[in-house]
Coordinates of C-alpha atoms and ligand atoms in Angstrom, one line a residue:
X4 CA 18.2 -40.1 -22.9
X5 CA 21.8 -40.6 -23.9
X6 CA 22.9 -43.8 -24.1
X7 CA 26.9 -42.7 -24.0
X8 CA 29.7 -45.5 -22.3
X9 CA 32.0 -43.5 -20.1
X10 CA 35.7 -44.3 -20.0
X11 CA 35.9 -44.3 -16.0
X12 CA 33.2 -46.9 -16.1
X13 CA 32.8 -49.1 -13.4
X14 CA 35.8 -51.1 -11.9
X15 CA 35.1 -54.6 -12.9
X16 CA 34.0 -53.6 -16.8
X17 CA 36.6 -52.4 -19.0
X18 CA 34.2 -51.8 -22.0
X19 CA 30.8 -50.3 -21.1
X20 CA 27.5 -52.8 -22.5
X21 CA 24.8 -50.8 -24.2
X22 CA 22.9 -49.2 -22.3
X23 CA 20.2 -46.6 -21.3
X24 CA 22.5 -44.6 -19.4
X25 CA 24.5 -41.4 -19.4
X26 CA 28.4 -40.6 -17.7
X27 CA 28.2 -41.0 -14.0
X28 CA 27.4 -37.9 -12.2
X29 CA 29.9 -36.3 -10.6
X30 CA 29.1 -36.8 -7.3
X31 CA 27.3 -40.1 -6.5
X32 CA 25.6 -37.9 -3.4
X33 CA 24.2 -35.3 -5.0
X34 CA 20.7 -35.1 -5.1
X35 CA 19.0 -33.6 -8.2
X36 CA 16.2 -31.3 -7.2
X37 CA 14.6 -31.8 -10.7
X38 CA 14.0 -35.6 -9.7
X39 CA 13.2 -35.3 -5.5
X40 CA 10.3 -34.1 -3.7
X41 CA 11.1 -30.5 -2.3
X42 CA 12.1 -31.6 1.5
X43 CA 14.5 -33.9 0.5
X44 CA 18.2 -33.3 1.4
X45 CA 21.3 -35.2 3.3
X46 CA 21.4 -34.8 7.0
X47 CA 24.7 -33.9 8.9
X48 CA 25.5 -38.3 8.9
X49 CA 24.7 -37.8 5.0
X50 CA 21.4 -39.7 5.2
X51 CA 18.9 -38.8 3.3
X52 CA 15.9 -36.8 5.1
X53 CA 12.2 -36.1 3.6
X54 CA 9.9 -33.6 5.9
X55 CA 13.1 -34.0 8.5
X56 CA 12.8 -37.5 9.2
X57 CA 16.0 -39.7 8.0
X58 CA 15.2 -42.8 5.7
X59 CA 16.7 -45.0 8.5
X60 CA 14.5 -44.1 11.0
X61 CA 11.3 -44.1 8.1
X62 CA 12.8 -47.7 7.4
X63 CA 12.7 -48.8 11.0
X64 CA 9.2 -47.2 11.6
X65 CA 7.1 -48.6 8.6
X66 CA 10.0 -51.1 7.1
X67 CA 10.6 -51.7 3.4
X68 CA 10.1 -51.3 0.6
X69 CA 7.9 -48.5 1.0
X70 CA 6.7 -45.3 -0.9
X71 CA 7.2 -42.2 0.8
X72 CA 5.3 -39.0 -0.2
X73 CA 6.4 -35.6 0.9
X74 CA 3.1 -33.9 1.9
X75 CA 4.1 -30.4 1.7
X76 CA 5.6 -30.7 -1.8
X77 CA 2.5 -32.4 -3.2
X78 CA 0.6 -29.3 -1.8
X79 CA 2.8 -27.2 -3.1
X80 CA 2.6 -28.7 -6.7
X81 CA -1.1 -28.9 -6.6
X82 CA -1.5 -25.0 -5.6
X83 CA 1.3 -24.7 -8.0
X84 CA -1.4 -25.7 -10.9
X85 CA -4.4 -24.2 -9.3
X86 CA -2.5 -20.2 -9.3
X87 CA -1.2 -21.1 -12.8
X88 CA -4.2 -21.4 -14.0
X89 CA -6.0 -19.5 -12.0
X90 CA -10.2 -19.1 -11.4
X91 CA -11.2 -18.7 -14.6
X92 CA -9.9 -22.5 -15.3
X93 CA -10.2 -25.7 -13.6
X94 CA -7.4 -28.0 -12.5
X95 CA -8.8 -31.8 -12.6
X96 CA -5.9 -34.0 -10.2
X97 CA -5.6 -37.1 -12.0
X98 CA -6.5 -39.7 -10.0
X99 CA -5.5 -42.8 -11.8
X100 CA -1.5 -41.4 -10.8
X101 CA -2.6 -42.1 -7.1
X102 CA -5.5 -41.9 -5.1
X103 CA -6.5 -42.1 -1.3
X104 CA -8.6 -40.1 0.5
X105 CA -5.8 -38.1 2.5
X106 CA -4.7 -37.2 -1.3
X107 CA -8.6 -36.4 -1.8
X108 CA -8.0 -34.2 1.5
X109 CA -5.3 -32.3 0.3
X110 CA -6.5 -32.1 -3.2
X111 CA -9.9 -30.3 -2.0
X112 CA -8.3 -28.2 0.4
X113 CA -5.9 -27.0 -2.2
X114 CA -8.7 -26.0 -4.4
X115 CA -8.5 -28.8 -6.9
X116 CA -11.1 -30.5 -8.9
X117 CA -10.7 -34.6 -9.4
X118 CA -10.8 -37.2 -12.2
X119 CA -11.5 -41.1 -11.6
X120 CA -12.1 -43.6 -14.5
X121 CA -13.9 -45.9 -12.6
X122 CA -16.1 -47.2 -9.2
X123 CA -13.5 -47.6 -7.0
X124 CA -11.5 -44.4 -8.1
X125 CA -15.0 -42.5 -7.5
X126 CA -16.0 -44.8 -3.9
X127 CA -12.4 -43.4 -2.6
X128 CA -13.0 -40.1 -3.8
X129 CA -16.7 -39.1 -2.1
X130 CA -15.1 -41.0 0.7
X131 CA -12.1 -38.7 1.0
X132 CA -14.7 -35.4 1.0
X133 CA -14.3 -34.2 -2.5
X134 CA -17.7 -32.7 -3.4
X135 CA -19.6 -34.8 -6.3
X136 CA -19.6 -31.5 -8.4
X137 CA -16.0 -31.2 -8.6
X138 CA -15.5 -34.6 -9.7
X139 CA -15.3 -35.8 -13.7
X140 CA -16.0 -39.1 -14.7
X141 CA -14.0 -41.0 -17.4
X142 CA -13.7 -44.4 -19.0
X143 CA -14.4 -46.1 -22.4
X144 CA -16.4 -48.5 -20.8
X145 CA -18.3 -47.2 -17.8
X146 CA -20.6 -49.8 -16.6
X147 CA -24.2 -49.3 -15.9
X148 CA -23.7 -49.8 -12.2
X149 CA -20.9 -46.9 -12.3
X150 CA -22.5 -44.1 -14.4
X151 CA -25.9 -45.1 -12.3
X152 CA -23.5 -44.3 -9.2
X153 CA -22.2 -41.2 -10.7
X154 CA -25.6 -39.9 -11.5
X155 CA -26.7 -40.7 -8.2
X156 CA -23.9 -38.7 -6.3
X157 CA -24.2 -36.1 -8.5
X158 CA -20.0 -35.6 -10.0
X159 CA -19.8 -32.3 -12.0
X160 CA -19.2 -34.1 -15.7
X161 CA -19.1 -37.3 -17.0
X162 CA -16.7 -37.6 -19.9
X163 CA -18.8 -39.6 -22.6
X164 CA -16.6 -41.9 -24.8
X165 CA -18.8 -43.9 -27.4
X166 CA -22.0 -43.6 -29.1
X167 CA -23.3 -46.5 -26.3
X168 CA -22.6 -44.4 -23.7
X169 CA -24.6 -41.4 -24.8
X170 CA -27.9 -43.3 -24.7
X171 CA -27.1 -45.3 -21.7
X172 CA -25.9 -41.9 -19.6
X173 CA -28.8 -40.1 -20.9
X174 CA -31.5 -43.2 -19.8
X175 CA -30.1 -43.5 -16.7
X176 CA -30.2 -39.7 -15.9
X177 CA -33.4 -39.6 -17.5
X178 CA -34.8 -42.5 -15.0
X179 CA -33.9 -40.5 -11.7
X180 CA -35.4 -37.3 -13.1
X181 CA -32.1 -35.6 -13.6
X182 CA -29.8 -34.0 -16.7
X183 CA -26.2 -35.1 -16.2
X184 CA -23.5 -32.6 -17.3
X185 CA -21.3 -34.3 -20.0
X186 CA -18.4 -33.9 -22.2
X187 CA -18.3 -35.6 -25.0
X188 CA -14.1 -37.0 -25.7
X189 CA -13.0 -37.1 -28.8
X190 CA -9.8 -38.0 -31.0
X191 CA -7.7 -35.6 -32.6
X192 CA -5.4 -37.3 -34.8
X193 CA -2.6 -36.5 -32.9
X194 CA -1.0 -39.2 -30.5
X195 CA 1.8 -37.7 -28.3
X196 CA 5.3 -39.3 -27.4
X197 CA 8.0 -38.5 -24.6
X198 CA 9.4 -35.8 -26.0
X199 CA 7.3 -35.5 -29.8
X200 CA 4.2 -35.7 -31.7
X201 CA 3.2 -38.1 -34.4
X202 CA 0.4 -36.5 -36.6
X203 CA -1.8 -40.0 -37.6
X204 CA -4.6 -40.0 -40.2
X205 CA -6.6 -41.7 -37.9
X206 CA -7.1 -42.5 -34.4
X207 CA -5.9 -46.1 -33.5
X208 CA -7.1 -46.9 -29.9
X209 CA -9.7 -47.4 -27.9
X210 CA -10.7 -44.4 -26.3
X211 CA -12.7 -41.3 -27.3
X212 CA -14.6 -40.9 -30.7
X213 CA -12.7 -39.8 -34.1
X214 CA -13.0 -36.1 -35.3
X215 CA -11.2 -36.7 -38.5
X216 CA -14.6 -38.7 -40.2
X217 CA -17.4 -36.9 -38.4
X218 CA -18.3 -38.9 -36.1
X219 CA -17.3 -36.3 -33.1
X220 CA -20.5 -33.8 -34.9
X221 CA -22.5 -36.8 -35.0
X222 CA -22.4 -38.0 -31.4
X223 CA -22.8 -34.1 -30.3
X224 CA -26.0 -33.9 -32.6
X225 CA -27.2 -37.1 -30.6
X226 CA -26.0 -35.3 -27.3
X227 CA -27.7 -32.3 -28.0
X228 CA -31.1 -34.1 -28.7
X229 CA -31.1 -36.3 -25.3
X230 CA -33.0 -34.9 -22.5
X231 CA -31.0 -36.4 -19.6
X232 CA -27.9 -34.6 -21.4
X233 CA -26.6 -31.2 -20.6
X234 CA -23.4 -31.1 -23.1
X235 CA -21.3 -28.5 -21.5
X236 CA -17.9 -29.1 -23.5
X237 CA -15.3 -31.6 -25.6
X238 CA -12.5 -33.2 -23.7
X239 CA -9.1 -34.2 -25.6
X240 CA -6.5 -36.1 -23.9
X241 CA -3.3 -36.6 -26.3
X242 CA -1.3 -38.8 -24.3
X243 CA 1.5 -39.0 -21.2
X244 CA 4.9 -38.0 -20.2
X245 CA 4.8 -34.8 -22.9
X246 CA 7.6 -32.3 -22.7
X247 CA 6.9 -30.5 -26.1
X248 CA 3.6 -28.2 -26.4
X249 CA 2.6 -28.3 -29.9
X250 CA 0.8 -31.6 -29.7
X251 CA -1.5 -29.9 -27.2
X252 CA -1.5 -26.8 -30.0
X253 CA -2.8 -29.4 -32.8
X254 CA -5.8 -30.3 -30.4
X255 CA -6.7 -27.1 -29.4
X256 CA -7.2 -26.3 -33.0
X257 CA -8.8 -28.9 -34.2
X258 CA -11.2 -29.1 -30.6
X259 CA -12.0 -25.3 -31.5
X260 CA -13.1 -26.2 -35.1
X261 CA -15.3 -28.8 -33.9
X262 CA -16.7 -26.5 -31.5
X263 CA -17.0 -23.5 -34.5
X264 CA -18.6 -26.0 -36.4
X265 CA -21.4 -26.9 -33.6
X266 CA -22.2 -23.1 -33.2
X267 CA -22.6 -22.8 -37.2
X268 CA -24.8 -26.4 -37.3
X269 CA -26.6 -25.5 -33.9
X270 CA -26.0 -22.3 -33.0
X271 CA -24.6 -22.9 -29.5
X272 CA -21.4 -22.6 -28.1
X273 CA -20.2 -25.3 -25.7
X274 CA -18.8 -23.4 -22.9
X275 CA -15.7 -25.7 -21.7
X276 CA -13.1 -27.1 -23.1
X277 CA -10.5 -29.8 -21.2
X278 CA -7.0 -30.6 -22.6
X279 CA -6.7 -33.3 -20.8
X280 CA -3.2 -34.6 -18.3
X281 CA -0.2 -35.6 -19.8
X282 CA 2.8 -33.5 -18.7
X283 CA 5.6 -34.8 -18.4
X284 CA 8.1 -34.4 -15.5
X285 CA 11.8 -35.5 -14.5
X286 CA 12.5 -39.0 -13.9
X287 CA 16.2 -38.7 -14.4
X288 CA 18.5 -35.3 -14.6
X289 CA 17.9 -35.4 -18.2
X290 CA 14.8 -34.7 -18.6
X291 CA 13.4 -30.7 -18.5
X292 CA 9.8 -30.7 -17.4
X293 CA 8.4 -27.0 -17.6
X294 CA 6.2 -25.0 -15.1
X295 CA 2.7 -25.2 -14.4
X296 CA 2.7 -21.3 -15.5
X297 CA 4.5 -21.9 -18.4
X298 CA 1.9 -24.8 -19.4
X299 CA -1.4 -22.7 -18.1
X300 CA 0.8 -19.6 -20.1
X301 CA 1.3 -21.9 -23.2
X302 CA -2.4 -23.5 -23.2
X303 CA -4.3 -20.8 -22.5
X304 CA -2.7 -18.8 -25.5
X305 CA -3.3 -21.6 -27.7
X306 CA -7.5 -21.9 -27.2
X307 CA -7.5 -17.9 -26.9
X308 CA -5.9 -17.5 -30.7
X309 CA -7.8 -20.4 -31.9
X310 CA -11.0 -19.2 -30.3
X311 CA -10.4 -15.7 -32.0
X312 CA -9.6 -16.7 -35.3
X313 CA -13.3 -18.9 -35.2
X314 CA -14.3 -15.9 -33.6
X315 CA -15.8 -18.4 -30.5
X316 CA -16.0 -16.7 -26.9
X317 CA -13.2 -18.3 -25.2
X318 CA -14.4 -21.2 -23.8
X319 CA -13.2 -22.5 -19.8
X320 CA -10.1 -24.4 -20.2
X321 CA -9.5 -27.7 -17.9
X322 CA -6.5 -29.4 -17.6
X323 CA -6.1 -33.2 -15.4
X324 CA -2.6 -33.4 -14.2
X325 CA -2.3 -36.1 -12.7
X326 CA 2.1 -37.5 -13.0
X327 CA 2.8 -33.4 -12.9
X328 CA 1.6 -33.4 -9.4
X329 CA 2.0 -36.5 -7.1
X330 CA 5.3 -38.2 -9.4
X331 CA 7.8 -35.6 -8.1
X332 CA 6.4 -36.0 -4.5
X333 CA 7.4 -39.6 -3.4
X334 CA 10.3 -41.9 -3.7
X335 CA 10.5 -45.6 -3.1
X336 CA 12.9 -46.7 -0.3
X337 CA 14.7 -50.2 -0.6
X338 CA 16.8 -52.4 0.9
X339 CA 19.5 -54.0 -0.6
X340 CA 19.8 -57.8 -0.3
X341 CA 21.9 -59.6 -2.8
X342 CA 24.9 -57.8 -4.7
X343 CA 26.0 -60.0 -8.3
X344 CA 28.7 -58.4 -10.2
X345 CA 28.9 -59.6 -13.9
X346 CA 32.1 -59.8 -15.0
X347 CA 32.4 -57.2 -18.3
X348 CA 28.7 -56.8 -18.1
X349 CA 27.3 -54.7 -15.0
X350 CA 26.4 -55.2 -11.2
X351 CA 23.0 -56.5 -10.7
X352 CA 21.8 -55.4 -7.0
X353 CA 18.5 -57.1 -5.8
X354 CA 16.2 -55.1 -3.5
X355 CA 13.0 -56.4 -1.0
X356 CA 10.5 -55.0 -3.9
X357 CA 10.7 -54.9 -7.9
X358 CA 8.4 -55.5 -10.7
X359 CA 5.3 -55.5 -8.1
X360 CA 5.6 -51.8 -6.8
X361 CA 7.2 -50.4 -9.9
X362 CA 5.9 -52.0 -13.1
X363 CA 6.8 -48.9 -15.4
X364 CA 10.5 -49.9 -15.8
X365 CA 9.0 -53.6 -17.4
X366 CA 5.9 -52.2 -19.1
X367 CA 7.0 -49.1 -20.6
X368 CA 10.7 -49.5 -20.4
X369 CA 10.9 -46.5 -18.3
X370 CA 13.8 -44.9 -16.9
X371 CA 14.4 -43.8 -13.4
X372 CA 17.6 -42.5 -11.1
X373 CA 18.7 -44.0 -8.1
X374 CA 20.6 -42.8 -5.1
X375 CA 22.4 -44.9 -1.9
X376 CA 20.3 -43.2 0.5
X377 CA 21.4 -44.5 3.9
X378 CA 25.0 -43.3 4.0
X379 CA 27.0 -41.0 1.6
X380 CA 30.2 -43.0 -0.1
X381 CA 33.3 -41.6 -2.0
X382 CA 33.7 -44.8 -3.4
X383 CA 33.6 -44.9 -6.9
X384 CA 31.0 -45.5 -9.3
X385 CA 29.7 -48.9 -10.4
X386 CA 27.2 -49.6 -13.3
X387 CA 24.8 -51.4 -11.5
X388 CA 20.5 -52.8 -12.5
X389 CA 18.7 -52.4 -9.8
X390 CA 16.2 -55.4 -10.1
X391 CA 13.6 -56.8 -8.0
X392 CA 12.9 -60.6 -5.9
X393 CA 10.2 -61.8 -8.5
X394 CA 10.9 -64.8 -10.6
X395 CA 11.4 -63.4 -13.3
X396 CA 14.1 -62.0 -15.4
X397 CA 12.2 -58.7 -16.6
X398 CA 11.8 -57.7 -12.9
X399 CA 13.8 -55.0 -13.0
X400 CA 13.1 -51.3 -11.7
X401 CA 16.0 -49.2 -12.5
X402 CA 17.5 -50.6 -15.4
X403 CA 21.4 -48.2 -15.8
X404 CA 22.3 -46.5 -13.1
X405 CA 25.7 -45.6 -10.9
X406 CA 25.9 -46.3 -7.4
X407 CA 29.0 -46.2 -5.2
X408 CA 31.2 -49.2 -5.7
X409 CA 31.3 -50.0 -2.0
X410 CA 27.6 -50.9 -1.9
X411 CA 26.5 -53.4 0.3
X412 CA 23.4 -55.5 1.7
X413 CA 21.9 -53.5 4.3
X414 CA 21.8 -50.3 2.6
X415 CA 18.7 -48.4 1.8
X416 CA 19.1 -47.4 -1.7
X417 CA 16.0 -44.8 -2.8
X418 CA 13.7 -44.4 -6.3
X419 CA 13.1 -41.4 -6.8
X420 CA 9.6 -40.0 -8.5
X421 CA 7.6 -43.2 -8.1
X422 CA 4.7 -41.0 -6.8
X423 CA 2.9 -41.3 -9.9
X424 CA 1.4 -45.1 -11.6
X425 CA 3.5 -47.0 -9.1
X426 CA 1.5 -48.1 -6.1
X427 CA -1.5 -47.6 -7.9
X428 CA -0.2 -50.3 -10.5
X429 CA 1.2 -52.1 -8.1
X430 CA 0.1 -55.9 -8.5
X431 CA 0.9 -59.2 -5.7
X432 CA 2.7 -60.8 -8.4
X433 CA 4.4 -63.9 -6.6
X434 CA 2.3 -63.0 -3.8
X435 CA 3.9 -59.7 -3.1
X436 CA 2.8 -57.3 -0.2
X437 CA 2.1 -54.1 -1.8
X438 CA 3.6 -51.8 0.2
X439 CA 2.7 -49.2 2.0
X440 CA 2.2 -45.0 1.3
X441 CA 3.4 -42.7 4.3
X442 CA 3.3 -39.1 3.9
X443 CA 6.2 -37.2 5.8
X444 CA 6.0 -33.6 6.6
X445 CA 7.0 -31.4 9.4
X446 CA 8.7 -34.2 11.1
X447 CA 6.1 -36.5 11.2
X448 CA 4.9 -39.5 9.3
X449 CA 1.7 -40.8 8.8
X450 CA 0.5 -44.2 6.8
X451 CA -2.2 -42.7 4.2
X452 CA -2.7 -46.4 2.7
X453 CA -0.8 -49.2 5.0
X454 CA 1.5 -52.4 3.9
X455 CA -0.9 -55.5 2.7
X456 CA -0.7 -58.3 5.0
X457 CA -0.7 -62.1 4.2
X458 CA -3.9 -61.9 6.3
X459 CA -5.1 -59.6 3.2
X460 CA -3.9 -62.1 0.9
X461 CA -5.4 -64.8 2.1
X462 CA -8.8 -63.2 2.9
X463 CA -9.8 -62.7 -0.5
X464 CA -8.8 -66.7 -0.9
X465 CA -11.9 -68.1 -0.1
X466 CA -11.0 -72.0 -0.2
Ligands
LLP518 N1 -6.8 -37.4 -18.3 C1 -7.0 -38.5 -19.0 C2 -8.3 -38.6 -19.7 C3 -6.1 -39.6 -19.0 O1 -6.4 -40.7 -19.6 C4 -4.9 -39.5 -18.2 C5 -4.0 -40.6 -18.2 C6 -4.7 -38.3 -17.5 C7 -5.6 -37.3 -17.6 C8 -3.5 -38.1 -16.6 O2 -2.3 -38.2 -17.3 P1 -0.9 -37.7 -16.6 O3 -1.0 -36.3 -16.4 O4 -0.8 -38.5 -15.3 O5 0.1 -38.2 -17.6 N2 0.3 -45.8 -16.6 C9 1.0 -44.9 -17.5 C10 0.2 -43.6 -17.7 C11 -1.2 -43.9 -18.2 C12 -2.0 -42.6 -18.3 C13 -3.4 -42.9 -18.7 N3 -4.2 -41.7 -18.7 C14 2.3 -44.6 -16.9 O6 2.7 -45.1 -15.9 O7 3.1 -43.8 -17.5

């Protein structure tokens, strides 16, 4: 993102201070459709609407903050990736962006498959209705209790990712009689950033087992020889919030020569192949996500050539979207309580939430837009922080942005494209409520997962 100063500025700063931030837009009460859910627009009062309810009556109805998530474009998104892709492919919804089981609804309704990483991601998930065949199971350190659960249910894949976890997946199948369907992850050598790819020599992390020193052909000879296994692929996952495709083209090739060399050593040919989440999507107006077609279009292309030139039947491609659907879909509505201009510096405006719903801005320094969303303003436009109430100076959840100089406490002033890793990292740092999800659509609202209470709080406090 540029990081430009603009000579109109705001009023109070003659010089602009470094910053992550662009010129104003032109109109403060414009709303970019690249960074709002589909419904959302201004009303005839210029407030702004989602599935035809204003965000002062939302705010009066289930207070703030709170994360609202427009229902119909989340559908939309998710059918959106199930066409591109189409029958001959499997779209895994990402569960680790946001899960509950009204998502789970939608999400199985819509044709979708689902990935959790862990208990409480699969609990919520058999409890939403999504059937245990459609689901994949992830994690680099699945305990015995969860794979056992797994198993038990019977979820579609489970996405092995260490030697460990071969033997313990193929004991515990083995004890209830049964052959688990399993991928086995590996690591490419290719770690993915925002909008580029950094080629490494080898994998430095934690999850999924190296290609680049054999290791990836020695944990599928140990798969192959388990009874409780049935390997049916190799899952990649190259990282998050990707704009540029040739990452994804570096582990399709090197995925399809492991799987060429598998058929040459033991004459089988896996038939899947998942490429794992990552896409990236429009948190402010500068950023150009593309089209599920143009991914499924791009991806697809990518395994067929590689596929040909091993001269591999084209194995089932997966994909596990998970920001690419629900991030668009929901925006965070605040209230504005304290207002601190800083004389040659920038305004700081504190909201009712911060750091606890929205982490992202602190952890990954991530950038998001803002818009004053209970009136529209000609005033002009002030540099302002949005930051949060928690004690501490890092709380901050937009960090450069331009609101209308006439701001005031009161206001509801809206996130946009929190729906993904925001109220599922969501902590009760300082004791924070976590607040609630509602999904709006067709002039209703509905809370999918409700506002904690200090009841909740102090509930798990045992004494
Ligand atoms: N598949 C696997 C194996 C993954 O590890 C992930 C994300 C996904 C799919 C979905 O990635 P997505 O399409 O949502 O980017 N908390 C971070 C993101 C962590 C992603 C972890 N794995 C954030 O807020 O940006």
């Amino acid at each position: 993102m540029s990081r430009s100063a603009h000579p109109a500025g705001p009023r109070h700063a003659d010089v602009l201070p470094e910053g992550h931030y662009s010129a104003p837009p032109a109109d403060l009460n414009a709303l970019d459709p690249k960074v709002w859910a589909q419904t959302v627009t201004r009303d005839a009062h210029g407030v702004v609407t989602v599935g035809g309810i204003d965000v002062k009556t939302l705010a009066e109805w289930f207070g703030t903050p709170a994360y609202f998530i427009d229902e119909a474009d989340f559908r939309a998104r998710a059918r959106a990736w199930r066409t591109a892709f189409g029958p001959d492919a499997d779209v895994f919804y990402a569960g680790k962006a946001f899960l509950s089981r009204a998502v789970v609804r939608w999400l199985h309704e819509e044709g979708l498959n689902l990935d959790v990483c862990s208990g409480g991601e699969l609990a919520t998930a058999l409890a939403g209705g999504m059937p245990a065949d459609r689901i994949a199971f992830h994690g680099n350190n699945k305990s015995v209790e969860e794979i056992t659960k797994a198993v038990e249910a019977g979820v579609g894949r489970i996405v092995l990712d260490s030697f460990q976890e071969i033997v313990r997946v193929a004991h515990i199948a083995s004890s209830m009689g049964k052959r688990q369907r399993v991928q086995i992850r590996v690591t490419v050598g290719v770690e993915a950033h925002t909008h580029e790819f950094i080629a490494t020599a080898h994998e430095d992390q934690k999850f999924g087992i190296p290609l680049a020193d054999g290791q990836a052909a020695e944990a599928v000879r140990r798969a192959l020889q388990l009874d409780g296994l049935e390997l049916i692929g190799i899952h990649s996952h190259i990282g998050s919030q990707i704009f540029d495709m040739s990452g994804f083209e570096v582990a399709a090739h090197r995925v399809v020569g492991l799987l060429k060399d598998i058929r040459d050593e033991h004459g089988v040919e896996l038939p899947e192949i998942d490429l794992g989440g990552g896409l990236g999507i429009a948190y402010t107006s500068d950023d150009d996500p593309r089209e599920p077609h143009e991914i499924a279009k791009a991806l697809t292309e990518i395994v067929s050539r590689e596929c040909e030139g091993a001269r591999l039947r084209t194995p089932r491609i997966s994909v596990e979207p998970g920001r690419a659907i629900v991030g668009p879909t929901a925006f965070t509505l605040y209230e504005v309580g304290t207002i601190k201009p800083l004389q040659g510096l920038r305004t700081y405006v504190s909201v009712d939430g911060g750091m606890s719903d929205n982490i992202r801005t602190a952890l990954y320094d991530a950038e998001y837009s803002v818009a004053l969303a209970s009136r529209t303003s000609d005033a002009e436009p002030m540099l302002v922080r949005i930051v949060g109430k928690h004690c501490e100076s890092g709380d901050i959840v937009v960090r450069d942005a331009f609101l209308p100089a006439d701001l005031a406490p009161g206001d509801l002033i809206a996130v946009p494209a929190t729906g993904a890793y925001c109220r599922s990292m969501a902590s009760n740092y300082n004791h924070a409520l976590r607040p609630p999800v509602v999904a709006v659509g067709d002039g209703d609202a509905r809370v999918i997962v409700r506002r904690e209470t200090e009841e909740d709080l102090l509930r798990l406090d045992v004494g």
